[in-house]
PDB file of C-alpha atoms in Angstrom:
ATOM      1  CA  UNK J  20     104.631 159.968  90.409  1.00  0.00           C
ATOM      2  CA  UNK J  21     105.953 163.553  91.113  1.00  0.00           C
ATOM      3  CA  UNK J  22     107.298 162.947  94.396  1.00  0.00           C
ATOM      4  CA  UNK J  23     109.152 160.534  92.733  1.00  0.00           C
ATOM      5  CA  UNK J  24     110.610 162.567  89.831  1.00  0.00           C
ATOM      6  CA  UNK J  25     111.117 165.390  92.076  1.00  0.00           C
ATOM      7  CA  UNK J  26     112.888 162.878  93.935  1.00  0.00           C
ATOM      8  CA  UNK J  27     115.246 161.576  91.348  1.00  0.00           C
ATOM      9  CA  UNK J  28     115.737 165.497  89.595  1.00  0.00           C
ATOM     10  CA  UNK J  29     117.408 165.985  93.451  1.00  0.00           C
ATOM     11  CA  UNK J  30     119.176 162.529  93.743  1.00  0.00           C
ATOM     12  CA  UNK J  31     120.810 163.475  89.748  1.00  0.00           C
ATOM     13  CA  UNK J  32     122.182 166.707  91.717  1.00  0.00           C
ATOM     14  CA  UNK J  33     123.719 165.403  94.258  1.00  0.00           C
ATOM     15  CA  UNK J  34     125.235 163.266  92.149  1.00  0.00           C
ATOM     16  CA  UNK J  35     125.866 165.676  90.086  1.00  0.00           C
ATOM     17  CA  UNK J  36     127.850 168.649  93.083  1.00  0.00           C
ATOM     18  CA  UNK J  37     129.559 165.338  93.923  1.00  0.00           C
ATOM     19  CA  UNK J  38     131.272 164.748  90.750  1.00  0.00           C
ATOM     20  CA  UNK J  39     132.247 168.632  90.912  1.00  0.00           C
ATOM     21  CA  UNK J  40     133.670 168.598  94.355  1.00  0.00           C
ATOM     22  CA  UNK J  41     136.409 165.802  92.958  1.00  0.00           C
ATOM     23  CA  UNK J  42     137.218 167.521  89.589  1.00  0.00           C
ATOM     24  CA  UNK J  43     137.471 171.184  90.955  1.00  0.00           C
ATOM     25  CA  UNK J  44     138.830 170.350  94.531  1.00  0.00           C
ATOM     26  CA  UNK J  45     140.645 166.799  93.816  1.00  0.00           C
ATOM     27  CA  UNK J  46     143.936 165.829  91.920  1.00  0.00           C
ATOM     28  CA  UNK J  47     143.058 162.323  92.273  1.00  0.00           C
ATOM     29  CA  UNK J  48     141.547 162.003  88.234  1.00  0.00           C
ATOM     30  CA  UNK J  49     141.156 158.485  87.818  1.00  0.00           C
ATOM     31  CA  UNK J  50     138.410 158.284  90.821  1.00  0.00           C
ATOM     32  CA  UNK J  51     136.472 161.957  89.402  1.00  0.00           C
ATOM     33  CA  UNK J  52     136.376 159.222  86.009  1.00  0.00           C
ATOM     34  CA  UNK J  53     135.440 156.433  87.450  1.00  0.00           C
ATOM     35  CA  UNK J  54     132.639 158.483  89.157  1.00  0.00           C
ATOM     36  CA  UNK J  55     131.686 159.487  85.719  1.00  0.00           C
ATOM     37  CA  UNK J  56     131.361 156.169  85.311  1.00  0.00           C
ATOM     38  CA  UNK J  57     129.355 154.959  88.133  1.00  0.00           C
ATOM     39  CA  UNK J  58     127.251 158.174  87.645  1.00  0.00           C
ATOM     40  CA  UNK J  59     126.016 157.426  83.840  1.00  0.00           C
ATOM     41  CA  UNK J  60     124.344 154.292  85.395  1.00  0.00           C
ATOM     42  CA  UNK J  61     122.303 156.491  87.980  1.00  0.00           C
ATOM     43  CA  UNK J  62     121.668 159.345  86.060  1.00  0.00           C
ATOM     44  CA  UNK J  63     121.072 157.982  82.132  1.00  0.00           C
ATOM     45  CA  UNK J  64     118.108 155.612  81.968  1.00  0.00           C
ATOM     46  CA  UNK J  65     118.850 152.229  80.868  1.00  0.00           C
ATOM     47  CA  UNK J  66     122.224 152.578  81.067  1.00  0.00           C
ATOM     48  CA  UNK J  67     124.032 149.365  83.173  1.00  0.00           C
ATOM     49  CA  UNK J  68     127.810 149.675  82.225  1.00  0.00           C
ATOM     50  CA  UNK J  69     129.814 152.270  81.223  1.00  0.00           C
ATOM     51  CA  UNK J  70     133.824 153.385  80.740  1.00  0.00           C
ATOM     52  CA  UNK J  71     135.321 156.009  79.456  1.00  0.00           C
ATOM     53  CA  UNK J  72     138.718 155.805  76.654  1.00  0.00           C
ATOM     54  CA  UNK J  73     140.916 157.591  75.753  1.00  0.00           C
ATOM     55  CA  UNK J  74     143.296 158.297  72.971  1.00  0.00           C
ATOM     56  CA  UNK J  75     146.950 159.358  73.101  1.00  0.00           C
ATOM     57  CA  UNK J  76     147.750 159.424  69.584  1.00  0.00           C
ATOM     58  CA  UNK J  77     146.916 155.972  67.605  1.00  0.00           C
ATOM     59  CA  UNK J  78     147.046 154.938  70.835  1.00  0.00           C
ATOM     60  CA  UNK J  79     143.877 153.527  73.156  1.00  0.00           C
ATOM     61  CA  UNK J  80     143.403 153.217  76.959  1.00  0.00           C
ATOM     62  CA  UNK J  81     140.534 152.699  79.644  1.00  0.00           C
ATOM     63  CA  UNK J  82     140.536 155.686  81.740  1.00  0.00           C
ATOM     64  CA  UNK J  83     137.793 154.412  83.723  1.00  0.00           C
ATOM     65  CA  UNK J  84     135.049 151.442  83.651  1.00  0.00           C
ATOM     66  CA  UNK J  85     131.924 150.429  86.222  1.00  0.00           C
ATOM     67  CA  UNK J  86     133.156 146.490  86.034  1.00  0.00           C
ATOM     68  CA  UNK J  87     134.268 143.500  83.930  1.00  0.00           C
ATOM     69  CA  UNK J  88     131.652 143.675  81.476  1.00  0.00           C
ATOM     70  CA  UNK J  89     132.647 147.480  80.228  1.00  0.00           C
ATOM     71  CA  UNK J  90     136.254 146.902  80.030  1.00  0.00           C
ATOM     72  CA  UNK J  91     135.590 143.752  77.717  1.00  0.00           C
ATOM     73  CA  UNK J  92     133.757 145.865  75.403  1.00  0.00           C
ATOM     74  CA  UNK J  93     136.917 148.077  75.012  1.00  0.00           C
ATOM     75  CA  UNK J  94     138.777 145.637  74.801  1.00  0.00           C
ATOM     76  CA  UNK J  95     136.784 144.332  71.830  1.00  0.00           C
ATOM     77  CA  UNK J  96     136.390 148.315  70.510  1.00  0.00           C
ATOM     78  CA  UNK J  97     140.310 148.274  70.894  1.00  0.00           C
ATOM     79  CA  UNK J  98     141.260 145.205  68.971  1.00  0.00           C
ATOM     80  CA  UNK J  99     138.707 145.731  66.472  1.00  0.00           C
ATOM     81  CA  UNK J 100     139.488 149.270  65.902  1.00  0.00           C
ATOM     82  CA  UNK J 101     135.406 149.854  65.504  1.00  0.00           C
ATOM     83  CA  UNK J 102     132.800 150.683  67.666  1.00  0.00           C
ATOM     84  CA  UNK J 103     130.468 153.237  69.479  1.00  0.00           C
ATOM     85  CA  UNK J 104     133.217 154.788  71.692  1.00  0.00           C
ATOM     86  CA  UNK J 105     135.993 154.411  68.594  1.00  0.00           C
ATOM     87  CA  UNK J 106     133.023 156.422  65.648  1.00  0.00           C
ATOM     88  CA  UNK J 107     132.417 158.350  68.382  1.00  0.00           C
ATOM     89  CA  UNK J 108     136.409 160.140  68.967  1.00  0.00           C
ATOM     90  CA  UNK J 109     136.653 160.165  65.142  1.00  0.00           C
ATOM     91  CA  UNK J 110     133.847 161.361  63.697  1.00  0.00           C
ATOM     92  CA  UNK J 111     131.398 164.661  65.404  1.00  0.00           C
ATOM     93  CA  UNK J 112     128.197 163.273  66.215  1.00  0.00           C
ATOM     94  CA  UNK J 113     127.130 160.361  69.053  1.00  0.00           C
ATOM     95  CA  UNK J 114     127.004 157.218  68.166  1.00  0.00           C
ATOM     96  CA  UNK J 115     124.006 155.100  68.565  1.00  0.00           C
ATOM     97  CA  UNK J 116     122.943 151.264  68.937  1.00  0.00           C
ATOM     98  CA  UNK J 117     120.037 151.395  70.774  1.00  0.00           C
ATOM     99  CA  UNK J 118     119.293 147.437  69.669  1.00  0.00           C
ATOM    100  CA  UNK J 119     122.475 145.248  68.720  1.00  0.00           C
ATOM    101  CA  UNK J 120     119.620 142.505  68.338  1.00  0.00           C
ATOM    102  CA  UNK J 121     118.522 143.678  65.022  1.00  0.00           C
ATOM    103  CA  UNK J 122     120.626 142.242  62.396  1.00  0.00           C
ATOM    104  CA  UNK J 123     120.736 146.231  60.577  1.00  0.00           C
ATOM    105  CA  UNK J 124     122.786 147.068  63.840  1.00  0.00           C
ATOM    106  CA  UNK J 125     126.037 148.979  63.547  1.00  0.00           C
ATOM    107  CA  UNK J 126     129.024 148.165  63.616  1.00  0.00           C
ATOM    108  CA  UNK J 127     128.151 144.114  62.755  1.00  0.00           C
ATOM    109  CA  UNK J 128     132.208 142.311  63.626  1.00  0.00           C
ATOM    110  CA  UNK J 129     131.942 144.406  67.004  1.00  0.00           C
ATOM    111  CA  UNK J 130     128.494 143.398  67.116  1.00  0.00           C
ATOM    112  CA  UNK J 131     128.270 139.930  67.008  1.00  0.00           C
ATOM    113  CA  UNK J 132     131.993 139.673  69.632  1.00  0.00           C
ATOM    114  CA  UNK J 133     129.208 141.753  72.190  1.00  0.00           C
ATOM    115  CA  UNK J 134     126.250 140.044  71.718  1.00  0.00           C
ATOM    116  CA  UNK J 135     129.049 136.401  71.915  1.00  0.00           C
ATOM    117  CA  UNK J 136     130.613 137.592  74.709  1.00  0.00           C
ATOM    118  CA  UNK J 137     128.485 139.537  76.894  1.00  0.00           C
ATOM    119  CA  UNK J 138     125.120 140.531  77.899  1.00  0.00           C
ATOM    120  CA  UNK J 139     125.128 143.840  76.577  1.00  0.00           C
ATOM    121  CA  UNK J 140     122.862 144.585  73.934  1.00  0.00           C
ATOM    122  CA  UNK J 141     122.963 147.929  73.295  1.00  0.00           C
ATOM    123  CA  UNK J 142     125.242 150.590  72.754  1.00  0.00           C
ATOM    124  CA  UNK J 143     126.314 154.924  73.131  1.00  0.00           C
ATOM    125  CA  UNK J 144     129.412 156.856  72.620  1.00  0.00           C
ATOM    126  CA  UNK J 145     130.194 159.751  72.748  1.00  0.00           C
ATOM    127  CA  UNK J 146     132.720 162.504  72.274  1.00  0.00           C
ATOM    128  CA  UNK J 147     134.788 164.024  74.357  1.00  0.00           C
ATOM    129  CA  UNK J 148     136.177 167.081  73.611  1.00  0.00           C
ATOM    130  CA  UNK J 149     139.112 169.150  74.629  1.00  0.00           C
ATOM    131  CA  UNK J 150     139.808 172.483  73.498  1.00  0.00           C
ATOM    132  CA  UNK J 151     139.000 171.064  70.305  1.00  0.00           C
ATOM    133  CA  UNK J 152     140.816 168.637  70.923  1.00  0.00           C
ATOM    134  CA  UNK J 153     139.643 164.876  70.448  1.00  0.00           C
ATOM    135  CA  UNK J 154     140.592 163.171  72.548  1.00  0.00           C
ATOM    136  CA  UNK J 155     137.990 160.494  75.136  1.00  0.00           C
ATOM    137  CA  UNK J 156     134.981 159.280  74.675  1.00  0.00           C
ATOM    138  CA  UNK J 157     132.156 157.926  77.108  1.00  0.00           C
ATOM    139  CA  UNK J 158     130.251 154.914  76.334  1.00  0.00           C
ATOM    140  CA  UNK J 159     127.593 153.653  77.985  1.00  0.00           C
ATOM    141  CA  UNK J 160     125.619 150.429  77.694  1.00  0.00           C
ATOM    142  CA  UNK J 161     122.196 148.464  78.248  1.00  0.00           C
ATOM    143  CA  UNK J 162     121.216 145.000  79.094  1.00  0.00           C
ATOM    144  CA  UNK J 163     118.314 145.330  77.438  1.00  0.00           C
ATOM    145  CA  UNK J 164     117.744 145.451  73.429  1.00  0.00           C
ATOM    146  CA  UNK J 165     115.618 149.253  72.874  1.00  0.00           C
ATOM    147  CA  UNK J 166     117.216 150.071  76.855  1.00  0.00           C
ATOM    148  CA  UNK J 167     118.662 153.258  75.502  1.00  0.00           C
ATOM    149  CA  UNK J 168     115.031 155.725  74.563  1.00  0.00           C
ATOM    150  CA  UNK J 169     115.050 159.274  73.921  1.00  0.00           C
ATOM    151  CA  UNK J 170     114.970 160.561  76.928  1.00  0.00           C
ATOM    152  CA  UNK J 171     118.359 158.087  77.864  1.00  0.00           C
ATOM    153  CA  UNK J 172     120.115 159.383  74.914  1.00  0.00           C
ATOM    154  CA  UNK J 173     119.400 163.156  76.724  1.00  0.00           C
ATOM    155  CA  UNK J 174     120.083 162.430  79.828  1.00  0.00           C
ATOM    156  CA  UNK J 175     123.952 160.589  78.539  1.00  0.00           C
ATOM    157  CA  UNK J 176     124.184 163.528  76.695  1.00  0.00           C
ATOM    158  CA  UNK J 177     124.224 165.817  79.605  1.00  0.00           C
ATOM    159  CA  UNK J 178     126.484 163.295  81.293  1.00  0.00           C
ATOM    160  CA  UNK J 179     129.437 163.808  78.617  1.00  0.00           C
ATOM    161  CA  UNK J 180     128.863 167.642  78.710  1.00  0.00           C
ATOM    162  CA  UNK J 181     129.652 167.406  81.780  1.00  0.00           C
ATOM    163  CA  UNK J 182     132.724 164.868  81.279  1.00  0.00           C
ATOM    164  CA  UNK J 183     134.070 167.335  79.176  1.00  0.00           C
ATOM    165  CA  UNK J 184     134.322 169.529  81.799  1.00  0.00           C
ATOM    166  CA  UNK J 185     136.133 167.395  83.929  1.00  0.00           C
ATOM    167  CA  UNK J 186     138.957 166.681  81.410  1.00  0.00           C
ATOM    168  CA  UNK J 187     139.138 170.737  80.807  1.00  0.00           C
ATOM    169  CA  UNK J 188     139.568 171.350  84.257  1.00  0.00           C
ATOM    170  CA  UNK J 189     142.102 167.216  84.470  1.00  0.00           C
ATOM    171  CA  UNK J 190     144.215 169.272  81.533  1.00  0.00           C
ATOM    172  CA  UNK J 191     143.974 172.371  83.031  1.00  0.00           C
ATOM    173  CA  UNK J 192     144.871 171.794  86.195  1.00  0.00           C
ATOM    174  CA  UNK J 193     147.870 169.018  84.936  1.00  0.00           C
ATOM    175  CA  UNK J 194     149.177 172.064  82.231  1.00  0.00           C
ATOM    176  CA  UNK J 195     149.617 174.336  85.510  1.00  0.00           C
ATOM    177  CA  UNK J 196     150.928 171.859  87.968  1.00  0.00           C
ATOM    178  CA  UNK J 197     154.045 170.605  85.066  1.00  0.00           C
ATOM    179  CA  UNK J 198     154.433 174.537  84.600  1.00  0.00           C
ATOM    180  CA  UNK J 199     155.104 175.239  87.860  1.00  0.00           C
ATOM    181  CA  UNK J 200     156.796 172.040  89.078  1.00  0.00           C
ATOM    182  CA  UNK J 201     158.690 172.894  85.955  1.00  0.00           C
ATOM    183  CA  UNK J 202     159.758 176.831  87.045  1.00  0.00           C
ATOM    184  CA  UNK J 203     160.126 175.731  90.402  1.00  0.00           C
ATOM    185  CA  UNK J 204     162.803 173.251  89.006  1.00  0.00           C
ATOM    186  CA  UNK J 205     164.757 175.598  86.950  1.00  0.00           C
ATOM    187  CA  UNK J 206     165.172 178.003  89.386  1.00  0.00           C
ATOM    188  CA  UNK J 207     166.648 175.458  91.822  1.00  0.00           C
ATOM    189  CA  UNK J 208     169.122 174.596  88.785  1.00  0.00           C
ATOM    190  CA  UNK J 209     170.016 177.947  88.368  1.00  0.00           C
ATOM    191  CA  UNK J 210     170.507 178.276  92.120  1.00  0.00           C
ATOM    192  CA  UNK J 211     172.885 175.365  92.032  1.00  0.00           C
ATOM    193  CA  UNK J 212     175.016 176.495  88.394  1.00  0.00           C
ATOM    194  CA  UNK J 213     175.645 180.103  90.501  1.00  0.00           C
ATOM    195  CA  UNK J 214     176.512 177.941  93.789  1.00  0.00           C
ATOM    196  CA  UNK J 215     179.302 175.586  91.538  1.00  0.00           C
ATOM    197  CA  UNK J 216     180.312 179.117  89.744  1.00  0.00           C
ATOM    198  CA  UNK J 217     180.951 180.637  92.517  1.00  0.00           C
ATOM    199  CA  UNK J 218     182.101 177.893  94.000  1.00  0.00           C
ATOM    200  CA  UNK J 219     184.578 176.618  91.708  1.00  0.00           C
ATOM    201  CA  UNK J 220     184.935 179.817  90.355  1.00  0.00           C
ATOM    202  CA  UNK J 221     184.934 178.239  86.573  1.00  0.00           C
ATOM    203  CA  UNK J 222     181.581 179.385  83.690  1.00  0.00           C
ATOM    204  CA  UNK J 223     178.296 178.131  83.688  1.00  0.00           C
ATOM    205  CA  UNK J 224     178.486 175.368  80.775  1.00  0.00           C
ATOM    206  CA  UNK J 225     181.266 173.802  82.967  1.00  0.00           C
ATOM    207  CA  UNK J 226     178.929 174.125  86.357  1.00  0.00           C
ATOM    208  CA  UNK J 227     176.188 172.664  84.083  1.00  0.00           C
ATOM    209  CA  UNK J 228     178.227 169.570  83.168  1.00  0.00           C
ATOM    210  CA  UNK J 229     179.400 169.173  86.816  1.00  0.00           C
ATOM    211  CA  UNK J 230     174.898 168.567  88.029  1.00  0.00           C
ATOM    212  CA  UNK J 231     174.495 166.665  84.378  1.00  0.00           C
ATOM    213  CA  UNK J 232     176.897 164.076  85.301  1.00  0.00           C
ATOM    214  CA  UNK J 233     176.698 164.180  89.013  1.00  0.00           C
ATOM    215  CA  UNK J 234     173.064 163.499  87.776  1.00  0.00           C
ATOM    216  CA  UNK J 235     173.742 160.603  85.824  1.00  0.00           C
ATOM    217  CA  UNK J 236     175.799 158.952  87.715  1.00  0.00           C
ATOM    218  CA  UNK J 237     173.799 159.203  90.419  1.00  0.00           C
ATOM    219  CA  UNK J 238     171.161 158.332  88.411  1.00  0.00           C
ATOM    220  CA  UNK J 239     168.992 160.924  89.932  1.00  0.00           C
ATOM    221  CA  UNK J 240     166.798 163.693  88.320  1.00  0.00           C
ATOM    222  CA  UNK J 241     169.184 167.118  87.158  1.00  0.00           C
ATOM    223  CA  UNK J 242     166.339 169.089  89.865  1.00  0.00           C
ATOM    224  CA  UNK J 243     166.830 166.578  92.789  1.00  0.00           C
ATOM    225  CA  UNK J 244     170.511 167.249  92.308  1.00  0.00           C
ATOM    226  CA  UNK J 245     170.670 170.738  92.077  1.00  0.00           C
ATOM    227  CA  UNK J 246     168.334 170.794  94.970  1.00  0.00           C
ATOM    228  CA  UNK J 247     170.709 169.065  97.211  1.00  0.00           C
ATOM    229  CA  UNK J 248     173.208 170.965  96.130  1.00  0.00           C
ATOM    230  CA  UNK J 249     171.646 174.221  97.367  1.00  0.00           C
ATOM    231  CA  UNK J 250     170.631 172.528 100.592  1.00  0.00           C
ATOM    232  CA  UNK J 251     174.156 171.737 101.496  1.00  0.00           C
ATOM    233  CA  UNK J 252     174.963 175.932 100.836  1.00  0.00           C
ATOM    234  CA  UNK J 253     172.261 176.478 102.947  1.00  0.00           C
ATOM    235  CA  UNK J 254     173.303 174.527 105.968  1.00  0.00           C
ATOM    236  CA  UNK J 255     176.638 175.626 105.190  1.00  0.00           C
ATOM    237  CA  UNK J 256     175.373 179.098 105.468  1.00  0.00           C
ATOM    238  CA  UNK J 257     173.042 177.901 108.980  1.00  0.00           C
ATOM    239  CA  UNK J 258     176.146 176.215 110.698  1.00  0.00           C
TER     240      UNK J 258
END
């Protein structure tokens, strides 16, 4: 028994290490979200399916799901506007329905639809936070009534905490990348404006208007046109 527990613990550590590598060294956040969902089915006792739903304003989307069953329950939640994932984002506490076969289980309309269309018999929802904003929720599903034990709920909370870290890293890195790209674009635009001002002996407003007009005519980004202007100037210097 002890050997089996040690092996399971080692496997859990390996999974979290792999997930950490995906989050902190990779740029493919979809892959990281997929890995979190897949890991949940291994790390959480009773979990057979998992999904991660994101909220953008009033819109919901499934960022990752282990299979069609998880996608189906997510779709039902979005259509009905209720369920463990939706309520976990709206409320401050995890949402638990360990046994959907019980007549007093929460979300009666969703419960009926899930029982009718899937093999899911238990659901858990955990809110994922980003800088105190409610942005996502981790949905876990069990095919067995009462499949989620107290131990499974505790394990799920750990996975949800890791998912919060993953989202934080994803948002932070994306913000840094966007800022860096914006600064680089602004520098090139500034260079292009300066070159056009000097070459045509015009004002900065007139130079910028040339860039803007060219951008619209070519259906290209302003930064792309600016890059071409600067690159052309460099070719002239080197030629």
